GROMACS .gro file of N, CA and C in nm:
model
  225
    1MET      N    1   0.085  -0.118   0.000
    1MET     CA    2   0.000   0.000   0.000
    1MET      C    3   0.089   0.124   0.000
    2ASN      N    4   0.059   0.216  -0.088
    2ASN     CA    5   0.134   0.340  -0.095
    2ASN      C    6   0.071   0.444  -0.003
    3VAL      N    7   0.145   0.484   0.100
    3VAL     CA    8   0.098   0.585   0.194
    3VAL      C    9   0.136   0.722   0.139
    4THR      N   10   0.038   0.809   0.125
    4THR     CA   11   0.061   0.943   0.073
    4THR      C   12   0.110   1.037   0.182
    5LYS      N   13   0.053   1.023   0.301
    5LYS     CA   14   0.087   1.113   0.412
    5LYS      C   15   0.075   1.037   0.543
    6THR      N   16   0.164   1.066   0.638
    6THR     CA   17   0.160   1.006   0.771
    6THR      C   18   0.140   1.116   0.873
    7VAL      N   19   0.050   1.090   0.968
    7VAL     CA   20   0.023   1.185   1.076
    7VAL      C   21   0.057   1.118   1.208
    8ASP      N   22   0.140   1.183   1.287
    8ASP     CA   23   0.177   1.133   1.420
    8ASP      C   24   0.088   1.203   1.522
    9ALA      N   25  -0.010   1.128   1.574
    9ALA     CA   26  -0.101   1.183   1.675
    9ALA      C   27  -0.076   1.119   1.811
   10LYS      N   28   0.045   1.066   1.830
   10LYS     CA   29   0.079   1.003   1.958
   10LYS      C   30   0.080   1.108   2.069
   11GLY      N   31   0.024   1.070   2.184
   11GLY     CA   32   0.022   1.159   2.299
   11GLY      C   33  -0.094   1.258   2.298
   12LEU      N   34  -0.174   1.257   2.192
   12LEU     CA   35  -0.286   1.348   2.183
   12LEU      C   36  -0.415   1.277   2.224
   13ALA      N   37  -0.497   1.344   2.304
   13ALA     CA   38  -0.623   1.287   2.351
   13ALA      C   39  -0.736   1.325   2.255
   14CYS      N   40  -0.843   1.252   2.266
   14CYS     CA   41  -0.964   1.275   2.189
   14CYS      C   42  -1.008   1.421   2.209
   15PRO      N   43  -1.046   1.491   2.108
   15PRO     CA   44  -1.072   1.448   1.970
   15PRO      C   45  -0.957   1.478   1.875
   16MET      N   46  -0.838   1.507   1.926
   16MET     CA   47  -0.728   1.555   1.841
   16MET      C   48  -0.685   1.457   1.730
   17PRO      N   49  -0.681   1.324   1.753
   17PRO     CA   50  -0.646   1.237   1.641
   17PRO      C   51  -0.741   1.253   1.522
   18VAL      N   52  -0.870   1.267   1.550
   18VAL     CA   53  -0.968   1.287   1.442
   18VAL      C   54  -0.949   1.424   1.378
   19VAL      N   55  -0.924   1.525   1.458
   19VAL     CA   56  -0.902   1.661   1.406
   19VAL      C   57  -0.780   1.661   1.314
   20LYS      N   58  -0.673   1.598   1.357
   20LYS     CA   59  -0.550   1.590   1.276
   20LYS      C   60  -0.575   1.512   1.147
   21ALA      N   61  -0.651   1.403   1.157
   21ALA     CA   62  -0.683   1.322   1.039
   21ALA      C   63  -0.764   1.404   0.939
   22LYS      N   64  -0.862   1.477   0.988
   22LYS     CA   65  -0.946   1.558   0.898
   22LYS      C   66  -0.863   1.665   0.828
   23LYS      N   67  -0.776   1.731   0.903
   23LYS     CA   68  -0.692   1.835   0.844
   23LYS      C   69  -0.601   1.776   0.736
   24ALA      N   70  -0.543   1.660   0.763
   24ALA     CA   71  -0.455   1.595   0.666
   24ALA      C   72  -0.533   1.551   0.543
   25MET      N   73  -0.654   1.498   0.563
   25MET     CA   74  -0.737   1.452   0.451
   25MET      C   75  -0.771   1.566   0.358
   26ASP      N   76  -0.791   1.685   0.413
   26ASP     CA   77  -0.825   1.801   0.331
   26ASP      C   78  -0.714   1.834   0.231
   27GLU      N   79  -0.591   1.789   0.259
   27GLU     CA   80  -0.477   1.818   0.171
   27GLU      C   81  -0.455   1.709   0.067
   28LEU      N   82  -0.528   1.597   0.077
   28LEU     CA   83  -0.506   1.483  -0.011
   28LEU      C   84  -0.607   1.479  -0.126
   29GLN      N   85  -0.572   1.401  -0.227
   29GLN     CA   86  -0.659   1.378  -0.343
   29GLN      C   87  -0.736   1.248  -0.323
   30ALA      N   88  -0.848   1.233  -0.391
   30ALA     CA   89  -0.926   1.109  -0.385
   30ALA      C   90  -0.836   0.992  -0.421
   31GLY      N   91  -0.843   0.886  -0.341
   31GLY     CA   92  -0.762   0.766  -0.364
   31GLY      C   93  -0.632   0.764  -0.287
   32ASP      N   94  -0.588   0.881  -0.236
   32ASP     CA   95  -0.466   0.887  -0.156
   32ASP      C   96  -0.490   0.815  -0.023
   33VAL      N   97  -0.381   0.766   0.038
   33VAL     CA   98  -0.391   0.693   0.164
   33VAL      C   99  -0.322   0.773   0.275
   34LEU      N  100  -0.396   0.793   0.383
   34LEU     CA  101  -0.344   0.859   0.503
   34LEU      C  102  -0.313   0.752   0.607
   35GLU      N  103  -0.194   0.758   0.664
   35GLU     CA  104  -0.158   0.672   0.777
   35GLU      C  105  -0.158   0.762   0.900
   36ILE      N  106  -0.228   0.719   1.004
   36ILE     CA  107  -0.230   0.797   1.128
   36ILE      C  108  -0.198   0.705   1.245
   37VAL      N  109  -0.106   0.750   1.330
   37VAL     CA  110  -0.063   0.672   1.446
   37VAL      C  111  -0.105   0.747   1.572
   38SER      N  112  -0.173   0.675   1.662
   38SER     CA  113  -0.226   0.735   1.784
   38SER      C  114  -0.198   0.645   1.903
   39THR      N  115  -0.192   0.706   2.022
   39THR     CA  116  -0.182   0.630   2.146
   39THR      C  117  -0.312   0.641   2.226
   40ASP      N  118  -0.410   0.713   2.172
   40ASP     CA  119  -0.539   0.733   2.239
   40ASP      C  120  -0.629   0.613   2.213
   41LYS      N  121  -0.667   0.542   2.320
   41LYS     CA  122  -0.755   0.424   2.304
   41LYS      C  123  -0.885   0.459   2.236
   42GLY      N  124  -0.934   0.579   2.258
   42GLY     CA  125  -1.058   0.622   2.196
   42GLY      C  126  -1.051   0.626   2.044
   43ALA      N  127  -0.931   0.637   1.992
   43ALA     CA  128  -0.915   0.641   1.846
   43ALA      C  129  -0.960   0.511   1.781
   44LYS      N  130  -0.956   0.401   1.855
   44LYS     CA  131  -0.999   0.272   1.799
   44LYS      C  132  -1.144   0.277   1.753
   45ALA      N  133  -1.227   0.354   1.820
   45ALA     CA  134  -1.367   0.369   1.781
   45ALA      C  135  -1.388   0.497   1.700
   46ASP      N  136  -1.319   0.604   1.742
   46ASP     CA  137  -1.343   0.736   1.682
   46ASP      C  138  -1.300   0.745   1.536
   47LEU      N  139  -1.180   0.697   1.504
   47LEU     CA  140  -1.131   0.711   1.367
   47LEU      C  141  -1.211   0.627   1.267
   48PRO      N  142  -1.243   0.500   1.297
   48PRO     CA  143  -1.329   0.426   1.203
   48PRO      C  144  -1.467   0.491   1.184
   49ALA      N  145  -1.525   0.542   1.292
   49ALA     CA  146  -1.656   0.607   1.283
   49ALA      C  147  -1.647   0.733   1.197
   50TRP      N  148  -1.544   0.814   1.220
   50TRP     CA  149  -1.525   0.936   1.142
   50TRP      C  150  -1.501   0.902   0.995
   51THR      N  151  -1.419   0.799   0.971
   51THR     CA  152  -1.389   0.757   0.835
   51THR      C  153  -1.517   0.724   0.759
   52LYS      N  154  -1.602   0.643   0.821
   52LYS     CA  155  -1.728   0.602   0.757
   52LYS      C  156  -1.819   0.722   0.733
   53SER      N  157  -1.834   0.808   0.833
   53SER     CA  158  -1.926   0.921   0.821
   53SER      C  159  -1.874   1.026   0.723
   54SER      N  160  -1.745   1.025   0.694
   54SER     CA  161  -1.685   1.123   0.604
   54SER      C  162  -1.676   1.073   0.460
   55GLY      N  163  -1.715   0.947   0.437
   55GLY     CA  164  -1.712   0.893   0.302
   55GLY      C  165  -1.577   0.840   0.259
   56HIS      N  166  -1.490   0.812   0.355
   56HIS     CA  167  -1.358   0.756   0.325
   56HIS      C  168  -1.361   0.605   0.353
   57GLU      N  169  -1.251   0.537   0.325
   57GLU     CA  170  -1.244   0.392   0.345
   57GLU      C  171  -1.132   0.358   0.443
   58LEU      N  172  -1.168   0.286   0.549
   58LEU     CA  173  -1.067   0.235   0.642
   58LEU      C  174  -1.006   0.111   0.577
   59VAL      N  175  -0.883   0.123   0.530
   59VAL     CA  176  -0.818   0.014   0.459
   59VAL      C  177  -0.770  -0.092   0.557
   60ASP      N  178  -0.711  -0.047   0.670
   60ASP     CA  179  -0.659  -0.141   0.768
   60ASP      C  180  -0.635  -0.065   0.898
   61GLN      N  181  -0.625  -0.142   1.007
   61GLN     CA  182  -0.584  -0.083   1.134
   61GLN      C  183  -0.512  -0.190   1.214
   62THR      N  184  -0.411  -0.148   1.290
   62THR     CA  185  -0.336  -0.240   1.373
   62THR      C  186  -0.318  -0.181   1.511
   63GLU      N  187  -0.285  -0.269   1.605
   63GLU     CA  188  -0.260  -0.227   1.743
   63GLU      C  189  -0.137  -0.303   1.792
   64ALA      N  190  -0.038  -0.230   1.842
   64ALA     CA  191   0.083  -0.292   1.896
   64ALA      C  192   0.148  -0.197   1.995
   65ASP      N  193   0.183  -0.249   2.111
   65ASP     CA  194   0.254  -0.169   2.213
   65ASP      C  195   0.182  -0.037   2.243
   66ASN      N  196   0.049  -0.043   2.261
   66ASN     CA  197  -0.032   0.074   2.293
   66ASN      C  198  -0.028   0.182   2.187
   67GLU      N  199   0.005   0.143   2.063
   67GLU     CA  200  -0.003   0.235   1.950
   67GLU      C  201  -0.105   0.179   1.852
   68TYR      N  202  -0.188   0.267   1.801
   68TYR     CA  203  -0.294   0.229   1.708
   68TYR      C  204  -0.264   0.296   1.575
   69THR      N  205  -0.253   0.217   1.470
   69THR     CA  206  -0.222   0.271   1.338
   69THR      C  207  -0.339   0.243   1.245
   70PHE      N  208  -0.377   0.345   1.171
   70PHE     CA  209  -0.490   0.338   1.079
   70PHE      C  210  -0.445   0.381   0.941
   71TRP      N  211  -0.495   0.314   0.840
   71TRP     CA  212  -0.472   0.353   0.701
   71TRP      C  213  -0.608   0.383   0.641
   72ILE      N  214  -0.624   0.507   0.595
   72ILE     CA  215  -0.753   0.554   0.547
   72ILE      C  216  -0.736   0.607   0.405
   73ARG      N  217  -0.818   0.552   0.313
   73ARG     CA  218  -0.816   0.597   0.174
   73ARG      C  219  -0.921   0.706   0.156
   74LYS      N  220  -0.878   0.817   0.099
   74LYS     CA  221  -0.970   0.928   0.078
   74LYS      C  222  -1.074   0.892  -0.027
   75GLY      N  223  -1.200   0.919   0.007
   75GLY     CA  224  -1.312   0.890  -0.083
   75GLY      C  225  -1.336   1.003  -0.181
   0.00000   0.00000   0.00000
């Protein structure tokens, strides 16, 4: 998967990972992939919900060592 942009949202509490993701998405073209890394447990629910409601596609998500990584394709 080709990642177009990576956002480091580690150490940021809700709703900042979603805010950062939205700001980054505004800079991307349709089909581009955003990778966002967060340490906020709330991001596990918040980012997929925001992705769906915004018309984007959650390509994948992983969890390791209290870090949550999401790959979102811009719709």
